[in-house]
């Protein structure tokens, strides 16, 4: 039976269906297997789709998109016919086809929870089929059980590019059509209008200057067409005019302080005045004075650090010679001279160096976190000038693009106009010297192109923000709840009065009478407590050198869930040590290096090849290569050949400090004289390279000299071997290998040496049966492996290669591909020489510290700029990833489709660590931000490699937005670049705990809830910008387990007790007003209220900052106790409600007891109730304390003594004759016992029936 084809779809042929199906299979991976039979048989014209939300994984399908685009095409076109056949708004005939089955068998969005599914279901049902069309139940949206890997991506990369606008705008347009006019305004439009107006005002007030490209004339700043920012560093939050308003805003944006400001101001109204002004303004003024003083001190310290950096002197080259100039006075166009080990003050183009080779090394650890030295090349035109002064005799300029964030790219030009013809040179990243880097070799001269806010380092640093702890926010919410209770109580009082007389005035007076429900002393006690925690941390002898720079968030250390850490200098010391050499049949370790040394020493003076130089030229290379492995060489010759390959295949340059200033003609003699100089140092772009060369020196083969064209090695016998460097192939992240072609000057032999990662070299070397196994063994030991191989070349082979290589480098189109193809023609059947293992030494006790944090429930993310292989190796060796966990390496993705497929693959994994590169991370965050974060948060560990500073900060922000736990960032900082360290010092910020060390980690630290800096090798920028700085990573364990736990527990107890202190006196006021006909008359006035919150109870209450539930040794021994802190049970609405009930009970007992026991005068009520109140507070402090400290007992006795002594002077409030009688004593004692004894009994019973989790450990 022939199937009826719907009208409008007759133009579709079988080939069309086949093409669509093949394309669907490519775009959606395995998604085609989920389609019903009609679609798999190509029975449908095209699939119907519904547009999806912008953040969904599956966009609309191209087939359906063809129909959806019909609205933009002329009537009668093919697109219209396709739309009628099976598009989004096709007719019923079109809906009867198989396209409907395809459209509804394929989920179009990721599953994010039941609530999100219900919302989407309602959304799509609103855009369902028209009247008369029925969709079977099997076409309903899927629920929670739908896995991500069953959601094929039904759109090609071209489809994404073409229809990105439709994909994002269609759903929004539909929502806009559903809401119009007043409905739109009520349903959220007012919020959009307010936001738009505020943004417009901010843009007007803070209009930023547009960044533009520029032409910079050498040595002529006055020729700059536009005004550029000053080269000054400013980390202050305020200036002279904004300090007071800014500090006041930061204080009164909290509901607690704003409430008391309003209450205090109300006392200027006579009708509302219920007490002395000082009872309200004195506490508020004290709070503001403490805050302003603290901020002023912090601001002055920032000013001093900025002034120190901005006053650093540099040499500016002028027509008259060198002139000393401050860093802040440097301008665009200046020629600046930077000496060795001096920080580069601004972004410059490298013009000239004292090094003969025309290049220098710089340390970029302050910029990108990598301690590897980077090679920079001077502009050849200016480097060739005879003298420095000739820079002013030429007419030249640099064209620089507009300032941008990317620190790894630069495209500019250098032009010299006064030559014939004019000289033009292209400038790249290797010709630049970015600010905050340090010159590592020689003296350099550069022309300034960017200054101040336009430098790369400043643009990659986020602005300082004020961090507010989660506990502060929770207390702020509780104060709002207290305010609602205050309003409700006042309304009840006025209601019971029957709204008689001026009821609104009575309402306001009741609000003022009960205002002590919200205690203003809460902020004072908490701030003083935080200062005490910081002092305790800095005085802890077990973590010496710890500095607390932000005293507002120490309790954040006790509730961390995510720890984001840098690698270099934080987990590792960045000191490479050679550990293992494997030749296939024999392996050498640290204890057998003497054997290698003897093999190298016993080698003949001239290394003999299987054939001489002339024979090599006449022998076909394939025969030579195929017969070479058959020769059974001795172990000694194999060892020597491997050591020689390691000594030649690198980019290391030896430097002799004693050669500085020697003329070029004398350098050769100087080299001969200094070959054994102990002052020799090695420069390289990778510490691995230096470790390998240092190892070859230790076994007898020493690199003594190197330039761009030659290398010299010294043998143990003192013989100098000279090699001509013919070609260099540097390491790239794509190739994962590097190579060099050298010619032995004595034998004229040409050899191609190559070393690289095992994954790249496995297919290049000749067949062997040991490489893969030994690489795995070394990786499990935490070693970084490199495979070394070689290939002998004849002169004809090399000449042929050189001609093809030169031609490829000159090509305009697809140059990189052609160059790679030519090099790969050499990488065939190479002889495997050896496998090396190098260890990046970890910080002390990193492994037990990470294990402790894992047991404490902290999930660790490592964010680093290093290569993927290096990051993975460190993650394993440091036990960041436990031995029982698998590691999922996220494949490189560049498009939406690839990201979808890789996310599908990753979702199938369970309990495995994730390793992802920065580029792939960027793609995932662009299209599937929420899905990626949800999956990554389920991993026990995540490693992000090749991360830029801004990416690190963005990851932290994503965790803050989408994850439920608190985050901490940690990075290290240390001995190098100390003069640059204060550039990015900032104040407190809210984010995860992040440890970091270099300047590249500043943004990450600023973004975290808590930032921890480690003073390591990468400079002090991160430690100065951090909230806390420590000296070693292992100190982090004690910082979190002991001090973090104690700070959170103490602050929670302190905050709730201060609230209890205000609630109990407000309860007494409510009882008093109720008994005396609901009169708005205060129970206590004047000094009694001030003294109650200060001298009478402050010292015992504040002594709670010395309390601890478990001993430090127990907290470190059982890190599992830390898990409970993240749940926030110490301060919650449940605990708060318990304190409220206690306050109501005690307040009622004290007030009713005093009213029952007083005799003739009202003053006796005040005496009995107030004395019992003070005693009750002192006893409640004793009830709350878990571990007594001698200062707690002193505080209790001191407060009691102050109160007893003051009774003699408060004749206005107390009857001295009455309070000295036995009647007064027993009445006060009776009321106090009734208020406190039941609570003591309940506490005892609770500890017996439901002991805390740590009780068994402490017993």
Short mmCIF file of N, CA, C and O in Angstrom, two decimals, residues 726-826:
data_model
loop_
_atom_site.label_atom_id
_atom_site.label_comp_id
_atom_site.label_asym_id
_atom_site.label_seq_id
_atom_site.Cartn_x
_atom_site.Cartn_y
_atom_site.Cartn_z
N UNK A 726 70.67 23.49 13.24
CA UNK A 726 70.15 23.73 11.89
C UNK A 726 68.68 24.16 11.94
O UNK A 726 68.29 25.09 11.23
N UNK A 727 67.88 23.48 12.74
CA UNK A 727 66.45 23.82 12.85
C UNK A 727 65.99 23.58 14.28
O UNK A 727 66.48 22.67 14.96
N UNK A 728 65.03 24.40 14.71
CA UNK A 728 64.39 24.22 16.02
C UNK A 728 62.89 24.13 15.82
O UNK A 728 62.30 24.95 15.11
N UNK A 729 62.28 23.15 16.44
CA UNK A 729 60.83 23.00 16.39
C UNK A 729 60.30 23.11 17.82
O UNK A 729 60.37 22.14 18.59
N UNK A 730 59.82 24.27 18.22
CA UNK A 730 59.44 24.47 19.63
C UNK A 730 58.22 23.65 20.02
O UNK A 730 57.43 23.22 19.17
N UNK A 731 58.07 23.48 21.30
CA UNK A 731 56.93 22.74 21.85
C UNK A 731 55.66 23.56 21.68
O UNK A 731 55.65 24.77 21.88
N UNK A 732 54.58 22.89 21.29
CA UNK A 732 53.26 23.52 21.24
C UNK A 732 52.27 22.59 21.92
O UNK A 732 52.48 21.37 22.00
N UNK A 733 51.18 23.17 22.39
CA UNK A 733 50.17 22.35 23.06
C UNK A 733 49.48 21.40 22.09
O UNK A 733 48.93 20.38 22.49
N UNK A 734 49.51 21.74 20.79
CA UNK A 734 48.89 20.86 19.80
C UNK A 734 49.78 19.66 19.50
O UNK A 734 49.32 18.51 19.47
N UNK A 735 51.08 19.92 19.25
CA UNK A 735 51.98 18.82 18.89
C UNK A 735 52.43 18.01 20.09
O UNK A 735 52.73 16.83 19.97
N UNK A 736 52.53 18.64 21.26
CA UNK A 736 52.97 18.00 22.50
C UNK A 736 54.39 17.42 22.37
O UNK A 736 54.73 16.43 23.03
N UNK A 737 55.20 18.04 21.57
CA UNK A 737 56.58 17.58 21.41
C UNK A 737 57.43 18.73 20.86
O UNK A 737 56.91 19.70 20.33
N UNK A 738 58.74 18.60 20.99
CA UNK A 738 59.66 19.57 20.42
C UNK A 738 60.85 18.82 19.84
O UNK A 738 61.15 17.69 20.24
N UNK A 739 61.50 19.45 18.88
CA UNK A 739 62.60 18.78 18.20
C UNK A 739 63.69 19.75 17.79
O UNK A 739 63.49 20.98 17.78
N UNK A 740 64.84 19.21 17.46
CA UNK A 740 65.98 20.01 17.01
C UNK A 740 66.79 19.16 16.02
O UNK A 740 66.92 17.95 16.18
N UNK A 741 67.28 19.81 14.98
CA UNK A 741 68.19 19.18 14.02
C UNK A 741 69.56 19.81 14.21
O UNK A 741 69.70 21.03 14.11
N UNK A 742 70.56 18.98 14.52
CA UNK A 742 71.91 19.48 14.79
C UNK A 742 72.91 18.78 13.88
O UNK A 742 72.68 17.65 13.41
N UNK A 743 74.03 19.48 13.67
CA UNK A 743 75.14 18.88 12.89
C UNK A 743 76.37 18.85 13.80
O UNK A 743 76.75 19.89 14.37
N UNK A 744 76.93 17.67 13.93
CA UNK A 744 78.16 17.53 14.72
C UNK A 744 79.31 18.14 13.91
O UNK A 744 79.60 17.70 12.79
N UNK A 745 79.99 19.15 14.46
CA UNK A 745 81.04 19.86 13.72
C UNK A 745 82.23 18.95 13.44
O UNK A 745 82.95 19.14 12.45
N UNK A 746 82.46 17.95 14.29
CA UNK A 746 83.64 17.10 14.11
C UNK A 746 83.40 16.00 13.08
O UNK A 746 84.31 15.61 12.37
N UNK A 747 82.19 15.48 13.01
CA UNK A 747 81.91 14.36 12.10
C UNK A 747 80.97 14.73 10.97
O UNK A 747 80.76 13.92 10.07
N UNK A 748 80.38 15.93 11.00
CA UNK A 748 79.42 16.40 10.00
C UNK A 748 78.16 15.56 9.96
O UNK A 748 77.39 15.62 9.00
N UNK A 749 77.91 14.78 11.01
CA UNK A 749 76.68 14.00 11.07
C UNK A 749 75.50 14.92 11.39
O UNK A 749 75.59 15.83 12.22
N UNK A 750 74.39 14.66 10.74
CA UNK A 750 73.16 15.42 10.98
C UNK A 750 72.17 14.49 11.68
O UNK A 750 71.90 13.39 11.20
N UNK A 751 71.66 14.95 12.83
CA UNK A 751 70.75 14.12 13.63
C UNK A 751 69.53 14.94 14.00
O UNK A 751 69.64 16.13 14.37
N UNK A 752 68.41 14.30 13.89
CA UNK A 752 67.13 14.91 14.29
C UNK A 752 66.73 14.30 15.63
O UNK A 752 66.43 13.12 15.74
N UNK A 753 66.78 15.12 16.69
CA UNK A 753 66.37 14.67 18.02
C UNK A 753 64.97 15.21 18.32
O UNK A 753 64.63 16.34 17.95
N UNK A 754 64.20 14.39 19.01
CA UNK A 754 62.85 14.82 19.37
C UNK A 754 62.49 14.23 20.72
O UNK A 754 62.84 13.10 21.06
N UNK A 755 61.77 15.02 21.50
CA UNK A 755 61.23 14.54 22.77
C UNK A 755 59.83 15.09 22.93
O UNK A 755 59.50 16.16 22.40
N UNK A 756 58.98 14.36 23.65
CA UNK A 756 57.61 14.82 23.83
C UNK A 756 56.82 13.88 24.71
O UNK A 756 57.36 12.92 25.29
N UNK A 757 55.55 14.17 24.81
CA UNK A 757 54.65 13.35 25.62
C UNK A 757 54.49 11.97 24.99
O UNK A 757 54.59 11.80 23.77
N UNK A 758 54.23 10.99 25.82
CA UNK A 758 54.13 9.62 25.31
C UNK A 758 52.97 9.46 24.34
O UNK A 758 53.06 8.70 23.38
N UNK A 759 51.87 10.20 24.53
CA UNK A 759 50.73 10.07 23.62
C UNK A 759 51.09 10.57 22.23
O UNK A 759 50.55 10.08 21.23
N UNK A 760 52.01 11.53 22.14
CA UNK A 760 52.41 12.05 20.84
C UNK A 760 53.53 11.23 20.22
O UNK A 760 53.60 11.08 18.99
N UNK A 761 54.41 10.68 21.04
CA UNK A 761 55.59 9.99 20.52
C UNK A 761 55.34 8.52 20.24
O UNK A 761 56.13 7.88 19.53
N UNK A 762 54.28 7.96 20.79
CA UNK A 762 54.06 6.52 20.65
C UNK A 762 53.94 6.09 19.19
O UNK A 762 54.39 5.01 18.81
N UNK A 763 53.32 6.94 18.37
CA UNK A 763 53.12 6.58 16.96
C UNK A 763 54.30 6.99 16.08
O UNK A 763 54.31 6.68 14.90
N UNK A 764 55.27 7.69 16.66
CA UNK A 764 56.41 8.19 15.87
C UNK A 764 57.60 7.25 15.97
O UNK A 764 58.30 7.03 14.99
N UNK A 765 57.82 6.68 17.14
CA UNK A 765 58.99 5.82 17.34
C UNK A 765 58.73 4.44 16.77
O UNK A 765 57.60 4.06 16.49
N UNK A 766 59.82 3.71 16.62
CA UNK A 766 59.73 2.34 16.12
C UNK A 766 58.99 1.46 17.13
O UNK A 766 58.90 1.79 18.31
N UNK A 767 58.52 0.33 16.65
CA UNK A 767 57.73 -0.55 17.50
C UNK A 767 58.54 -1.00 18.71
O UNK A 767 59.72 -1.34 18.62
N UNK A 768 57.90 -1.00 19.86
CA UNK A 768 58.51 -1.49 21.09
C UNK A 768 57.40 -2.01 21.98
O UNK A 768 56.23 -1.69 21.78
N UNK A 769 57.76 -2.79 22.98
CA UNK A 769 56.75 -3.41 23.83
C UNK A 769 56.82 -2.94 25.28
O UNK A 769 56.22 -3.56 26.16
N UNK A 770 57.55 -1.85 25.53
CA UNK A 770 57.72 -1.43 26.93
C UNK A 770 57.32 0.02 27.19
O UNK A 770 57.12 0.40 28.35
N UNK A 771 57.20 0.83 26.16
CA UNK A 771 57.02 2.26 26.38
C UNK A 771 55.71 2.56 27.12
O UNK A 771 55.70 3.27 28.13
N UNK A 772 54.61 2.01 26.65
CA UNK A 772 53.31 2.31 27.26
C UNK A 772 53.26 1.87 28.72
O UNK A 772 52.78 2.60 29.60
N UNK A 773 53.79 0.69 28.97
CA UNK A 773 53.75 0.16 30.34
C UNK A 773 54.58 1.01 31.29
O UNK A 773 54.14 1.36 32.40
N UNK A 774 55.79 1.38 30.87
CA UNK A 774 56.67 2.15 31.75
C UNK A 774 56.16 3.58 31.94
O UNK A 774 56.33 4.15 33.02
N UNK A 775 55.53 4.14 30.92
CA UNK A 775 54.93 5.47 31.09
C UNK A 775 53.84 5.44 32.15
O UNK A 775 53.73 6.36 32.98
N UNK A 776 53.04 4.38 32.12
CA UNK A 776 52.01 4.25 33.14
C UNK A 776 52.59 4.09 34.53
O UNK A 776 52.08 4.66 35.50
N UNK A 777 53.68 3.32 34.64
CA UNK A 777 54.31 3.12 35.95
C UNK A 777 54.84 4.44 36.50
O UNK A 777 54.68 4.75 37.68
N UNK A 778 55.49 5.22 35.64
CA UNK A 778 56.04 6.50 36.11
C UNK A 778 54.93 7.49 36.46
O UNK A 778 55.05 8.26 37.41
N UNK A 779 53.86 7.48 35.67
CA UNK A 779 52.76 8.39 35.96
C UNK A 779 52.12 8.07 37.30
O UNK A 779 51.72 8.98 38.04
N UNK A 780 52.04 6.80 37.63
CA UNK A 780 51.48 6.42 38.93
C UNK A 780 52.37 6.87 40.08
O UNK A 780 51.91 7.04 41.21
N UNK A 781 53.65 7.04 39.80
CA UNK A 781 54.56 7.57 40.82
C UNK A 781 54.52 9.10 40.88
O UNK A 781 55.21 9.70 41.70
N UNK A 782 53.71 9.72 40.01
CA UNK A 782 53.61 11.17 40.01
C UNK A 782 54.70 11.86 39.21
O UNK A 782 54.94 13.05 39.39
N UNK A 783 55.38 11.12 38.33
CA UNK A 783 56.46 11.70 37.54
C UNK A 783 55.94 12.23 36.21
O UNK A 783 55.00 11.69 35.64
N UNK A 784 56.56 13.28 35.73
CA UNK A 784 56.24 13.84 34.42
C UNK A 784 57.18 13.18 33.41
O UNK A 784 58.40 13.31 33.50
N UNK A 785 56.60 12.48 32.45
CA UNK A 785 57.40 11.66 31.54
C UNK A 785 57.64 12.37 30.23
O UNK A 785 56.81 13.14 29.75
N UNK A 786 58.80 12.09 29.64
CA UNK A 786 59.15 12.56 28.30
C UNK A 786 59.82 11.41 27.56
O UNK A 786 60.69 10.72 28.11
N UNK A 787 59.41 11.22 26.32
CA UNK A 787 59.99 10.19 25.45
C UNK A 787 61.01 10.86 24.54
O UNK A 787 60.71 11.88 23.91
N UNK A 788 62.22 10.31 24.47
CA UNK A 788 63.30 10.89 23.67
C UNK A 788 63.63 9.92 22.54
O UNK A 788 63.78 8.72 22.76
N UNK A 789 63.73 10.46 21.32
CA UNK A 789 64.02 9.64 20.14
C UNK A 789 64.93 10.43 19.20
O UNK A 789 65.11 11.64 19.35
N UNK A 790 65.48 9.73 18.22
CA UNK A 790 66.35 10.40 17.25
C UNK A 790 66.21 9.73 15.89
O UNK A 790 65.70 8.61 15.77
N UNK A 791 66.72 10.45 14.88
CA UNK A 791 66.77 9.92 13.53
C UNK A 791 67.97 10.53 12.82
O UNK A 791 68.13 11.76 12.81
N UNK A 792 68.81 9.66 12.25
CA UNK A 792 69.97 10.15 11.50
C UNK A 792 69.54 10.57 10.11
O UNK A 792 68.74 9.88 9.45
N UNK A 793 70.05 11.71 9.65
CA UNK A 793 69.70 12.25 8.33
C UNK A 793 70.95 12.36 7.47
O UNK A 793 72.03 12.73 7.96
N UNK A 794 70.79 12.08 6.21
CA UNK A 794 71.87 12.34 5.26
C UNK A 794 71.81 13.80 4.83
O UNK A 794 70.81 14.50 5.06
N UNK A 795 72.87 14.24 4.18
CA UNK A 795 72.90 15.63 3.73
C UNK A 795 71.82 15.88 2.69
O UNK A 795 71.17 16.93 2.69
N UNK A 796 71.58 14.90 1.80
CA UNK A 796 70.54 15.06 0.79
C UNK A 796 69.16 15.14 1.45
O UNK A 796 68.31 15.94 1.04
N UNK A 797 68.95 14.29 2.44
CA UNK A 797 67.65 14.32 3.12
C UNK A 797 67.41 15.68 3.77
O UNK A 797 66.31 16.24 3.68
N UNK A 798 68.45 16.18 4.41
CA UNK A 798 68.25 17.46 5.10
C UNK A 798 68.03 18.59 4.10
O UNK A 798 67.18 19.46 4.31
N UNK A 799 68.79 18.60 3.01
CA UNK A 799 68.61 19.67 2.03
C UNK A 799 67.22 19.64 1.43
O UNK A 799 66.60 20.68 1.21
N UNK A 800 66.72 18.45 1.16
CA UNK A 800 65.36 18.32 0.64
C UNK A 800 64.34 18.83 1.67
O UNK A 800 63.40 19.57 1.32
N UNK A 801 64.55 18.44 2.92
CA UNK A 801 63.63 18.91 3.97
C UNK A 801 63.70 20.44 4.11
O UNK A 801 62.67 21.11 4.23
N UNK A 802 64.90 21.00 4.09
CA UNK A 802 65.06 22.44 4.30
C UNK A 802 64.35 23.24 3.21
O UNK A 802 63.70 24.26 3.48
N UNK A 803 64.46 22.77 1.97
CA UNK A 803 63.81 23.50 0.87
C UNK A 803 62.29 23.46 1.03
O UNK A 803 61.60 24.47 0.85
N UNK A 804 61.76 22.28 1.38
CA UNK A 804 60.31 22.18 1.57
C UNK A 804 59.84 22.97 2.79
O UNK A 804 58.78 23.58 2.78
N UNK A 805 60.66 22.97 3.85
CA UNK A 805 60.31 23.69 5.07
C UNK A 805 60.30 25.20 4.84
O UNK A 805 59.39 25.91 5.28
N UNK A 806 61.30 25.69 4.12
CA UNK A 806 61.36 27.12 3.82
C UNK A 806 60.19 27.54 2.95
O UNK A 806 59.57 28.60 3.16
N UNK A 807 59.86 26.72 1.96
CA UNK A 807 58.74 27.03 1.09
C UNK A 807 57.42 27.05 1.87
O UNK A 807 56.57 27.91 1.65
N UNK A 808 57.27 26.13 2.82
CA UNK A 808 56.05 26.10 3.61
C UNK A 808 55.94 27.34 4.50
O UNK A 808 54.85 27.89 4.68
N UNK A 809 57.05 27.80 5.04
CA UNK A 809 57.02 28.97 5.92
C UNK A 809 56.72 30.26 5.16
O UNK A 809 56.25 31.23 5.74
N UNK A 810 56.99 30.27 3.86
CA UNK A 810 56.72 31.46 3.06
C UNK A 810 55.31 31.48 2.48
O UNK A 810 54.91 32.49 1.90
N UNK A 811 54.59 30.37 2.59
CA UNK A 811 53.25 30.31 2.01
C UNK A 811 52.31 31.24 2.78
O UNK A 811 52.47 31.48 3.97
N UNK A 812 51.33 31.75 2.08
CA UNK A 812 50.39 32.71 2.67
C UNK A 812 49.18 32.00 3.25
O UNK A 812 48.72 32.33 4.33
N UNK A 813 48.69 31.01 2.51
CA UNK A 813 47.48 30.31 2.94
C UNK A 813 47.84 29.02 3.65
O UNK A 813 48.71 28.26 3.19
N UNK A 814 47.19 28.77 4.78
CA UNK A 814 47.35 27.54 5.55
C UNK A 814 48.81 27.26 5.85
O UNK A 814 49.32 26.14 5.70
N UNK A 815 49.50 28.30 6.31
CA UNK A 815 50.93 28.16 6.58
C UNK A 815 51.19 27.13 7.67
O UNK A 815 52.07 26.27 7.55
N UNK A 816 50.42 27.19 8.75
CA UNK A 816 50.66 26.28 9.88
C UNK A 816 50.48 24.82 9.48
O UNK A 816 51.28 23.96 9.87
N UNK A 817 49.44 24.55 8.69
CA UNK A 817 49.22 23.17 8.27
C UNK A 817 50.35 22.67 7.38
O UNK A 817 50.80 21.52 7.51
N UNK A 818 50.82 23.51 6.48
CA UNK A 818 51.89 23.08 5.57
C UNK A 818 53.19 22.86 6.33
O UNK A 818 53.91 21.89 6.07
N UNK A 819 53.50 23.76 7.28
CA UNK A 819 54.71 23.58 8.06
C UNK A 819 54.64 22.30 8.88
O UNK A 819 55.61 21.52 8.94
N UNK A 820 53.50 22.06 9.48
CA UNK A 820 53.33 20.84 10.27
C UNK A 820 53.49 19.59 9.42
O UNK A 820 54.11 18.60 9.83
N UNK A 821 52.93 19.63 8.23
CA UNK A 821 53.02 18.47 7.33
C UNK A 821 54.47 18.19 6.94
O UNK A 821 54.90 17.02 6.88
N UNK A 822 55.26 19.24 6.70
CA UNK A 822 56.66 19.04 6.33
C UNK A 822 57.44 18.44 7.49
O UNK A 822 58.24 17.51 7.31
N UNK A 823 57.22 18.96 8.69
CA UNK A 823 57.94 18.43 9.86
C UNK A 823 57.54 16.99 10.11
O UNK A 823 58.38 16.15 10.45
N UNK A 824 56.26 16.69 9.95
CA UNK A 824 55.81 15.31 10.19
C UNK A 824 56.41 14.32 9.21
O UNK A 824 56.45 13.12 9.48
N UNK A 825 56.88 14.82 8.06
CA UNK A 825 57.52 13.92 7.11
C UNK A 825 58.83 13.36 7.66
O UNK A 825 59.30 12.31 7.22
N UNK A 826 59.43 14.07 8.62
CA UNK A 826 60.65 13.56 9.27
C UNK A 826 60.32 12.63 10.43
O UNK A 826 61.15 11.80 10.81
#
